[in-house]
Every structure is written in structure tokens, then in C-alpha cells.
Backbone as a ProteinNet text record, in pm:
[ID]
protein_1_A
[PRIMARY]
METKIGVLALQGAVDEHLNMIREVGAIGIAIKRKEQLTGIDGIIIPGGESTTIGKMMRKYGFIEEIRSFAMSGKPVFGTCAGLIVLANEIDSGEEAHLSLMNMRVSRNAFGRQKESFETVLSIKGIPQPVRAVFIRAPLIQKVGIGIEVLATYHDRIVAARQGLLLATSFHPELTDDTSLHSYFLQMVLESRSSEKG
[TERTIARY]
2674.5	2612.2	2718.4	2709.5	2810	2792.4	2906	2904.3	2898.2	2803.1	2784.7	2815.9	2910.6	2947.9	2917.7	2840.8	2804.1	2903.5	2909.3	2985	2886.1	2869.3	2777.3	2826.2	2745.5	2792.3	2735.3	2755.5	2710.2	2825.3	2946.9	3065	3187.1	3303	3427.5	3475.6	3575.3	3645.4	3566	3449.5	3358.3	3417.8	3461.9	3513.6	3634.6	3721.4	3841.4	3804.1	3704	3657.3	3593.9	3513.7	3450	3555.2	3662.6	3771.3	3836.8	3860.2	3921.6	3831	3701.2	3605.5	3612.1	3616.6	3625.8	3757.9	3865.8	3998	4001.9	3926.2	3929.3	3824.9	3752.4	3665.3	3518.3	3474.4	3332	3273.8	3142.2	3075.3	3058.2	3105.8	3092.3	2972.3	2892.3	2771.8	2770.2	2756.5	2744	2603.1	2594.1	2464.7	2423	2319.7	2270.4	2131.9	2062.4	1927.4	1920.6	1849.2	1842.1	1782.7	1696.7	1633.8	1737	1852.8	1955.9	2020.8	2005.7	2069.8	2020.1	1898.5	1842.3	1914.6	1985.7	2049.1	2197.2	2252.7	2397.6	2428.6	2553.3	2597.2	2680.3	2730.9	2811.9	2821.5	2861.6	2870.9	2994.6	3053.7	3166.6	3118.9	3152.2	3125.3	3259	3275.4	3407	3438.8	3559.3	3600.9	3525.9	3559.6	3491.6	3487.5	3373.9	3358	3242.9	3272.2	3174.2	3044	3053.9	2931.7	2841.9	2902.7	2828	2767.8	2847.9	2798	2680.2	2695.6	2588.6	2459.9	2472.8	2354.3	2286.8	2367.7	2311.4	2248	2308.7	2250.5	2113.7	2104.6	1974.4	1873.2	1917.7	1828.7	1770.6	1852.9	1808.4	1766.1	1751.3	1696.4	1791.7	1923.4	2020.1	2051	2032.2	2075.6	2008.7	1877.8	1806.4	1825.7	1831.7	1845.1	1980.8	2087.5	2220	2232	2172.4	2169.4	2100.9	1985.4	1911.7	1992.6	2059.3	2146	2253.1	2319.1	2425	2367.4	2253.7	2192.8	2145.3	2119.7	2075.1	2192.4	2315.3	2431.7	2507.7	2488.2	2563.7	2683.4	2801.9	2920.8	2920.7	2981.3	2996.4	3141.8	3201.2	3341.4	3345.6	3397.7	3410.6	3555.6	3589.7	3726.8	3729.6	3825.5	3845	3715.1	3646.7	3520	3418.5	3427.3	3338.2	3356.6	3480.4	3508.6	3432.7	3435.5	3364.5	3214.1	3161.3	3017.6	2975.3	3064.6	3032.4	3037.6	3113.9	3140.8	3018.4	3017.1	2905.9	2938.3	3064.3	3099.2	3206.3	3183.6	3277.6	3321	3452.9	3500.3	3475.9	3445.4	3424.9	3288.4	3207.1	3071	2972.9	3027	2940	2849	2724.1	2628.6	2671.2	2665.2	2697.7	2598.3	2643.3	2560.4	2498.1	2575.1	2520.4	2526.2	2621.6	2637.2	2642	2717.2	2724.2	2846	2958.2	3080.7	3107.6	3144.5	3162.8	3299.9	3312.9	3441.8	3421.3	3519.6	3522.5	3629.1	3594.5	3689.4	3717.1	3834.2	3876.7	3892.9	3827	3836.1	3967.5	4017.4	4140.1	4254.4	4264.3	4364.2	4506.8	4523.7	4657.8	4685.9	4601.7	4627.8	4554.4	4587.6	4520.6	4574.1	4523.7	4560.1	4711.2	4781.4	4926.8	5003	4938.5	5002.7	4968.1	4907	4873.7	5003.2	4994.8	5115.3	5076.4	5175.3	5154.8	5254.5	5210.2	5298.8	5263.1	5332.9	5305.1	5270.8	5162.5	5114.1	5107.5	5127.4	5097.5	4953.4	4871.8	4730.3	4698.5	4639.3	4603.8	4511.1	4543.6	4459.5	4503.6	4602.1	4655.2	4804.8	4850.7	4988.6	5097.9	5072.3	5176.8	5148.3	5253.3	5232.4	5139.2	5061.9	4958.2	4992.4	4981.5	5003.2	4880.3	4902.8	4791.8	4817.7	4716	4723.6	4636.8	4697.7	4626.9	4605.7	4479.8	4446.1	4347.8	4390.9	4306.7	4240.9	4322.1	4268.8	4218	4107.3	4060.3	4141.6	4113.6	4184.9	4083.7	4104.7	4020.8	4085.6	4022.1	4078.9	4062.1	3947.6	3913.3	3819.6	3842.9	3754.6	3683.5	3562.4	3483.5	3473.1	3378.6	3357.8	3323.4	3385.4	3354.2	3443.3	3526.5	3613.7	3749.3	3795	3929	4016.4	4127.5	4221.1	4301.5	4299.1	4369.7	4504	4516.5	4642.1	4658.5	4785.5	4818.6	4930.2	4937.2	5045.8	5098.6	5225	5283.6	5194.1	5151	5067.6	4927.4	4886	4750.5	4668.7	4543.8	4462.1	4411.8	4440.3	4400.7	4317.8	4295.4	4206.5	4146.9	4017.4	3948.4	3835.2	3795.6	3684.2	3593.2	3465.4	3366.3	3268.9	3290	3204.9	3215.7	3105.6	3104	3120.2	3172.2	3199	3349.5	3397.1	3540.2	3561	3665.1	3689.9	3839.1	3877.9	4017.6	4023	4126.4	4149.1	4197.4	4252	4320.6	4239.2	4294.3	4229.7	4302	4255.4	4321.4	4295.2	4188.2	4149.9	4238.4	4320.4	4405.9	4545.4	4561.5	4687	4653.3	4753.7	4726.1	4725.8	4716.4	4718.7	4574.2	4536.6	4397.2	4374.3	4474.6	4466.8	4341.4	4308.7	4193.9	4061.3	4054.7	3931.7	3915.4	4026.3	4020.7	3974.5	4024.5	3985.9	3835.8	3787.3	3644.1	3560.1	3606.9	3535.2	3523	3629.3	3625.3	3519.1	3508.3	3403.4	3264.9	3249.1	3120.5	3088.4	3188.2	3165.9	3133.8	3200.7	3172.5	3031.8	2988.6	2853.9	2748.6	2776.4	2680.8	2671.5	2785.9	2783	2714.5	2728.2	2661.1	2509.8	2470.5	2326.6	2267	2341.5	2291.3	2288.4	2394.1	2404	2292
-1110.1	-1241.7	-1349.8	-1454.3	-1560.5	-1643	-1687.8	-1767.6	-1915.8	-1986.5	-2129	-2210	-2301.4	-2389.2	-2532.8	-2599.5	-2737.7	-2835.2	-2954.3	-3066.3	-3180.6	-3229.3	-3340.2	-3461.8	-3504.2	-3604.3	-3743.6	-3789	-3923.2	-4022.9	-3975.5	-4060.8	-3970.2	-4022.5	-3948.6	-3870.7	-3784.2	-3712.4	-3589	-3613.1	-3504.3	-3420.8	-3485.8	-3412.8	-3327.2	-3381	-3305.6	-3177.5	-3185.8	-3064.2	-2966.7	-3018.5	-2931.7	-2858.5	-2928.3	-2865.6	-2753.1	-2779	-2677.3	-2554.1	-2577.6	-2466.8	-2379.1	-2443.1	-2367.1	-2289.6	-2354.5	-2289.8	-2161.5	-2158.8	-2038.4	-1935.3	-1964.6	-1862.7	-1870.2	-1983.6	-2000.2	-2109.8	-2125.2	-2231.1	-2351.2	-2467.3	-2590.4	-2671.2	-2718.3	-2794.6	-2925.3	-3037.4	-3167.7	-3177.7	-3195.4	-3198.6	-3344.3	-3385.6	-3523.5	-3531.3	-3416.2	-3411.7	-3294.4	-3314.1	-3209.6	-3079.4	-3090.7	-2970.8	-2875	-2929.2	-2845.2	-2748.7	-2774	-2689.2	-2545.8	-2526.3	-2390.1	-2299.9	-2358.5	-2276.6	-2251.1	-2287.3	-2272.1	-2183.6	-2134.4	-2041.4	-2109	-2227.8	-2303.4	-2446.4	-2539.2	-2678.9	-2745.5	-2835.3	-2917	-3061.6	-3122.5	-3265.3	-3335.9	-3414.2	-3470.9	-3594.7	-3647.3	-3770.5	-3890.8	-4006.1	-4130.2	-4215.9	-4274.6	-4356.6	-4296.3	-4247.9	-4165.1	-4238.6	-4367.1	-4442.5	-4451.6	-4480.2	-4490.5	-4355.2	-4248.9	-4115.1	-4080.5	-4109.2	-4080.8	-4154.6	-4282.7	-4363	-4304.6	-4267.9	-4212.7	-4075.4	-3997.3	-3866.9	-3884.7	-3984.8	-4011.5	-4060.6	-4151.2	-4209.3	-4101.6	-4005.4	-3904.1	-3772.5	-3771.8	-3655.1	-3537.7	-3565.1	-3455.1	-3408.3	-3493.3	-3456.9	-3326.9	-3326	-3206.1	-3088.4	-3118.8	-3010.3	-2939.6	-3017.3	-2953.5	-2884	-2940.8	-2870.5	-2735.1	-2734.2	-2608	-2510.9	-2565	-2486.8	-2415.3	-2491.8	-2434.5	-2334.1	-2367.6	-2279.4	-2147.3	-2151.1	-2028	-1935.6	-1978.1	-1892.4	-1921.6	-2042.6	-2081.3	-2168.1	-2142.7	-2217.5	-2363.8	-2448.9	-2591.3	-2629.5	-2705.9	-2748.7	-2901.3	-2967.9	-3113.8	-3155.7	-3242.7	-3292.2	-3441.7	-3485.7	-3626.1	-3684.4	-3773.4	-3826.9	-3715	-3608.4	-3493.6	-3428.7	-3431.7	-3382.8	-3466.8	-3599.2	-3689.8	-3661.3	-3640.3	-3614.4	-3485.3	-3386.7	-3258.9	-3265.7	-3359.7	-3363	-3401.2	-3352.5	-3392.5	-3515.6	-3565.2	-3687.5	-3765.1	-3897.6	-3985	-4093.8	-4110.5	-4197.2	-4346.4	-4386.6	-4529.4	-4578.2	-4484.6	-4523	-4504.6	-4469.1	-4439.7	-4322.1	-4332.7	-4224.7	-4097.9	-3983.5	-3856.4	-3831.3	-3761.9	-3740.8	-3600.6	-3499.8	-3364.1	-3296.8	-3339.4	-3280.6	-3128	-3074.9	-2928.6	-2868.5	-2943.2	-2887.3	-2947.5	-2859.6	-2895.4	-2962.2	-3085.5	-3154.9	-3306.7	-3372.3	-3518.7	-3564.7	-3659	-3703.8	-3853.6	-3890.3	-4030	-4074.6	-4182.9	-4234.1	-4307.1	-4300.9	-4373.3	-4354.8	-4234.6	-4208.3	-4219.6	-4199.6	-4205.2	-4340.8	-4439.9	-4573.5	-4602.9	-4714.7	-4765.7	-4699.3	-4747.5	-4689.7	-4683.2	-4790	-4792.7	-4687.7	-4635	-4529.5	-4389.8	-4384.7	-4254.9	-4179.4	-4046.2	-3965.4	-3823.9	-3751	-3610.8	-3526.6	-3408	-3319.5	-3174.5	-3083.6	-2940.8	-2886.3	-2810.6	-2760.5	-2608.4	-2553.3	-2411.3	-2402.8	-2323.9	-2311.7	-2166.2	-2146	-2011.7	-1947.2	-1824.6	-1752.9	-1769.3	-1859.3	-1878.2	-1846.2	-1744.4	-1696.6	-1796.9	-1879.2	-1970.3	-2113.6	-2198.6	-2338.8	-2408.8	-2502.8	-2571.2	-2719.6	-2769.9	-2913.5	-2991.9	-3104	-3182.6	-3332.1	-3402.1	-3547.5	-3615.4	-3704.8	-3779.5	-3923.5	-3966.4	-4104	-4160	-4259.8	-4315.5	-4201.6	-4104.5	-3976.8	-3983.5	-3912.1	-3896.8	-3787.8	-3769.9	-3673.4	-3604.4	-3476.4	-3407.1	-3427.2	-3507.6	-3541.5	-3429.1	-3363.2	-3266.5	-3162.3	-3036.2	-2930.4	-2861.7	-2814.5	-2746.9	-2598.2	-2534.7	-2390.3	-2353.3	-2246.3	-2195.3	-2248.7	-2348.9	-2407.6	-2338.6	-2300.7	-2243.9	-2347.9	-2383.2	-2478.1	-2403.2	-2454.6	-2388.1	-2452.7	-2583.6	-2651.7	-2776.9	-2806.6	-2932.3	-3002.3	-3133.2	-3213.5	-3300	-3277.9	-3346.7	-3331.3	-3207.6	-3171	-3232.5	-3285.5	-3339.3	-3248.5	-3221.6	-3123.3	-3183.6	-3114.9	-3165.6	-3065.8	-2946.8	-2849.3	-2757.9	-2729.5	-2644.7	-2569.4	-2461.8	-2380.9	-2343.3	-2345.3	-2299.1	-2209.7	-2079	-1985.8	-2009.4	-2050.4	-2074.8	-2223.3	-2299	-2441.4	-2462.9	-2537.8	-2562.7	-2712.9	-2766.7	-2911.3	-2939.7	-3033.7	-3078	-3230.4	-3285.1	-3429.6	-3480.7	-3390.9	-3427.9	-3389.3	-3423.3	-3398.8	-3285.3	-3161.1	-3054.1	-3065.7	-3136.2	-3145.8	-3241.5	-3321.9	-3419.3	-3363.8	-3232.4	-3165.3	-3057.5	-2981.9	-2868.5	-2737.1	-2746.7	-2630.3	-2588.2	-2471.2	-2424.8	-2338.8	-2331.5	-2238.8	-2258.4	-2383	-2406.4	-2379.5	-2408	-2377.1	-2225.1	-2153.7	-2006.4	-1954.5	-2015.5	-1977.3	-2000.2	-2116.3	-2146.1	-2050.2	-2020.3	-1924.8	-1790.3	-1747.5	-1621.5	-1626.8	-1741.9	-1760.1	-1744.1	-1802.7	-1795.8	-1651.7	-1582.4	-1443.3	-1354	-1377.5	-1298.6	-1326	-1452.4	-1485.7	-1422	-1416.2	-1352.8	-1202.9	-1138.4	-993.2	-960.3	-1046.5	-1019	-1040.8	-1133.8	-1152.5	-1025	-967.2	-844.3	-728.4	-726.6	-618.3	-624.2
-630.1	-634.2	-652.7	-572.2	-579.7	-707.2	-761.4	-883.9	-847.8	-907.1	-879.4	-1004.5	-989.7	-1101	-1061.8	-1144.8	-1117.9	-1178.2	-1120.1	-1177.9	-1192.9	-1314.3	-1338.3	-1259.8	-1161.2	-1064.4	-1093.8	-1218	-1254.5	-1250.1	-1274.4	-1277	-1283.8	-1246	-1267.3	-1146.2	-1172	-1064.8	-1020.6	-964.4	-926.6	-813.7	-706.9	-589.6	-625.4	-711.8	-750.5	-824.1	-911.6	-981.2	-881.8	-788.8	-688.9	-605.7	-569.4	-493	-572.7	-702.1	-788.7	-801.5	-815.8	-827.8	-702.9	-586.6	-460.6	-454.4	-501.4	-497.5	-579.9	-690.4	-775	-732.6	-623.6	-564.4	-600.1	-656.7	-687.3	-597.2	-602.3	-525.9	-617.8	-572.4	-651.4	-604.7	-698.9	-665	-744.1	-675	-742.1	-800.7	-933	-1001.7	-1024.7	-951	-961.7	-1024.9	-1028.4	-1087.7	-1185.1	-1294.4	-1397.9	-1344.2	-1242.6	-1185.4	-1125.5	-1086.1	-1024	-1124.1	-1253.6	-1355.1	-1349.2	-1302.6	-1299.1	-1199.2	-1103.7	-1001	-1020.8	-1139	-1158.2	-1278.3	-1281.4	-1386.1	-1495	-1467.9	-1564	-1514.1	-1602.9	-1560.5	-1620.6	-1542	-1587.2	-1601.7	-1715.6	-1736.3	-1720.4	-1612.4	-1582.6	-1666	-1642.4	-1708.4	-1653.7	-1707.2	-1671.8	-1796	-1823.7	-1944.5	-2023.5	-2144.3	-2216.9	-2248.3	-2282.6	-2314.3	-2191.1	-2076.4	-1950.5	-1912.9	-1922.5	-1889.3	-1980.7	-2109.9	-2205.6	-2171.4	-2136.9	-2099.4	-1975.9	-1876.7	-1753	-1776.6	-1865.6	-1898.5	-1963.9	-2051.9	-2115.6	-2011.9	-1925.7	-1824.7	-1733	-1694.2	-1598.1	-1663.8	-1796.3	-1865.7	-1881.8	-1877.3	-1884.2	-2026.1	-2126.9	-2262.4	-2308.8	-2313.5	-2360.3	-2265.9	-2135.4	-2036.4	-2048.3	-2068.2	-2080.1	-2215.2	-2318.8	-2448.6	-2433.8	-2367.4	-2345.7	-2260.8	-2159.9	-2070.2	-2153.5	-2243.2	-2327.1	-2426.4	-2486.6	-2586.6	-2523.7	-2393.2	-2325.9	-2291.5	-2327.9	-2305.3	-2178.5	-2123.1	-2002.7	-2045	-1989.5	-2029.5	-1982.3	-2066	-2036.8	-2063.6	-1971.5	-1979.9	-1968.6	-2071.4	-2067.7	-2060.9	-1964.6	-1952.9	-1982	-2064.3	-2101.9	-2158.3	-2087.9	-2140.2	-2163.6	-2084.8	-2104	-2240.1	-2290.8	-2425.6	-2528.9	-2510.9	-2602.9	-2598.9	-2478.9	-2460.6	-2532.8	-2541.2	-2606.5	-2759.3	-2814	-2958.5	-3041.1	-3165.1	-3252.7	-3337.5	-3326.6	-3399.8	-3323.3	-3309	-3237.8	-3335.4	-3352.6	-3460.2	-3437.9	-3315.7	-3286.6	-3333.5	-3381.9	-3419.8	-3305.1	-3186.7	-3072.1	-3107.8	-3069.1	-3096.8	-3022.9	-3092.7	-3027.5	-2913.9	-2810.3	-2691.6	-2693.5	-2654.5	-2653	-2791.2	-2874.5	-3010	-3006.3	-2913	-2899.7	-2969.5	-2973.4	-3030.4	-3167.7	-3259.1	-3399.4	-3420	-3369.3	-3378.7	-3382.2	-3440.7	-3445.6	-3346.8	-3259.8	-3157.5	-3169.6	-3120.9	-3120.4	-2975.9	-2938.8	-2801.9	-2779.5	-2656.6	-2616.8	-2716.5	-2771.6	-2875.6	-2823.2	-2694.2	-2635.3	-2570.4	-2599.2	-2546.1	-2417.2	-2358.7	-2239.5	-2113.1	-1999.4	-1868.5	-1849.2	-1889.4	-1863.1	-1943.9	-2049	-2126	-2073.1	-1955.5	-1895.6	-1864.3	-1872.9	-1848.8	-1808.2	-1758.7	-1722.6	-1800.5	-1843.4	-1918.4	-1888.1	-1951.7	-1938	-2075.6	-2085	-2213.8	-2216.3	-2334	-2356.7	-2405.8	-2338.1	-2373.8	-2406.4	-2522.3	-2567.7	-2465.1	-2425.5	-2330.1	-2185.5	-2161.5	-2025.7	-2032.4	-1958.8	-1976.5	-1938.9	-1837.1	-1791.6	-1838.7	-1849.6	-1888	-1788.9	-1839.6	-1760.3	-1746.2	-1623.9	-1600.9	-1646.6	-1711.9	-1767.8	-1749	-1700.3	-1680.6	-1787.1	-1863	-1967.5	-1920.8	-1911	-1869.8	-1973	-2049.5	-2157.6	-2235.7	-2270.8	-2319.4	-2462.6	-2489	-2626.3	-2696.5	-2823.7	-2904.9	-2996	-3019.8	-3117.9	-3254.5	-3339.2	-3470	-3570.4	-3563.6	-3667	-3607.9	-3642.1	-3592.2	-3708.9	-3681.5	-3784.5	-3756.4	-3823.9	-3812.7	-3668.2	-3619.9	-3486.8	-3376.1	-3407.9	-3304.7	-3306.1	-3188.6	-3171.9	-3102.1	-3164.7	-3102.9	-2996.9	-2874.4	-2763.2	-2731.7	-2757.4	-2724	-2807.9	-2837.4	-2905.3	-2828.4	-2846.8	-2789.2	-2903.1	-2941.4	-3057.7	-3181.3	-3203.4	-3319.2	-3317.6	-3205.6	-3194.6	-3102.5	-3140.3	-3067.2	-2936.3	-2824.4	-2692.4	-2611.3	-2666.1	-2599.4	-2704.9	-2689.7	-2787.6	-2720.5	-2789	-2739	-2856	-2829.8	-2927.5	-2852.3	-2861.9	-2787.6	-2638.1	-2576	-2431.2	-2396.6	-2492.1	-2469	-2467.5	-2367.9	-2350.5	-2335.2	-2399.5	-2390.7	-2386.3	-2298	-2291.3	-2292.4	-2357.8	-2360.5	-2224.7	-2147.2	-2022.9	-1900	-1783.6	-1653.5	-1580.7	-1591.6	-1515.5	-1366	-1328.7	-1186.7	-1108	-1176.4	-1107.1	-1079.4	-1092.1	-1055.7	-952.2	-910.7	-820.6	-898.6	-1032.2	-1120.5	-1150.4	-1101.4	-1116.1	-1241.6	-1329.8	-1444	-1529.1	-1562.5	-1651.3	-1581.8	-1453.8	-1379.6	-1365.9	-1352.2	-1351	-1486.7	-1592.9	-1729.3	-1748.9	-1702	-1716.4	-1631.2	-1509.5	-1424.5	-1495.1	-1563.7	-1637.7	-1748	-1816.4	-1917.9	-1854.4	-1735.7	-1664.7	-1626.1	-1571.7	-1529.1	-1648.7	-1760.9	-1881.6	-1932.6	-1926.7	-1974.9	-1884.9	-1754.8	-1661.8	-1686.4	-1710.8	-1732.5	-1864.5	-1966.6	-2094.8	-2082.4	-1992.8	-1965.9	-1907.7	-1811.2	-1747.2	-1845.5	-1935.3	-2031.8	-2132.2
[MASK]
+++++++++++++++++++++++++++++++++++++++++++++++++++++++++++++++++++++++++++++++++++++++++++++++++++++++++++++++++++++++++++++++++++++++++++++++++++++++++++++++++++++++++++++++++++++++++++++++++++++

């Protein structure tokens, strides 16, 4: 059975994520309606502007649906603003959106657009260094029970995992490095095999 990974197509680098999903051997689907969630095995919440994404998710009924999707054992991957959307606490006072990951995040922690940069990171669970693009990137300030820190940059947390939830401060889809999408695909395949088991 083919593996289908959705990309929430409300804002952000949707096409780039879809291309990466195809590159790692899965089918990428742009998710524009909550009804489409029933046909996919995992979902990526891309970057963009977290407040706007949150408002649109509420408007189109995605908040409860994606929470249910995650609670049913389907993997979710948030990149940049997607990381903020997954967190249960946002330091700016912005209301939490999905409240799925036990972490406190800081918006624009790495500065404005002009402070955007690219670097190479060591990520737990991925054997080779990973290219990462930071654009107005958030930061994971504090993690709670159940969170595994996967990567840091200058001692600041930029990637984490909680069970079948994955979050990065950076944009892996804006490079030609498919390592993180391969890692997420593996999470999806493992969740599918445990469902069958």
C-alpha cells in the first residue's frame, strides 16, 4: 500500500514539502479541507506566519481534526511556524493552537528576515549532518515530559520529538537535503505497521 503524506496547504512552502515527500518515495497531497485527513498517513504543517495559520485552521475546522488525527496515532511534523502551531505554550502571549507538544516556544527568536541563515546540524537519529535554513525562526525555549531534544544550535533547541510528533525551528524543505523527510517517512511507516500489529 502506498504511503500518503499530506501538507497543510493554508500558507507556506507547500510545494517544496510536496516535492521532498515525492523524493523520499511517498505520495504528497496538498491538504486544503479537513475531510482530506482521512486519506493520509501523516501530515506536515509548513512554515509561514503562525498566527495566520492558526486563524485559518480555526476557520476551516482543522484544529480539532488534526488533534484527533495525532491522537489516533498518525505522525505530525511541524517546520518553523508549524513548530509554533504544535506547541502547548507560546511566549509572546499568542494563544496556543494545537497544544500537542509539551514545549514552550519563542517566536522570531533568531531575529528578522535579514538575520536568516543556513547551517549544518547534527540531528539525533540521522547519521549524516543535515542542512538547515533558518528564516525568522522560532526557538524551543523549554521542553517538558515526553520531549526528546534532537538538535541544538549554539546550545539552543531547534529540533524535538514527542512520540509521533516532530518539530524543527528551520526549513528542511528549502534545501536539497531529504534527511528529515526520510526520517518523518520512517515515523509514518512505523506508525502504520504498529496499527496493523
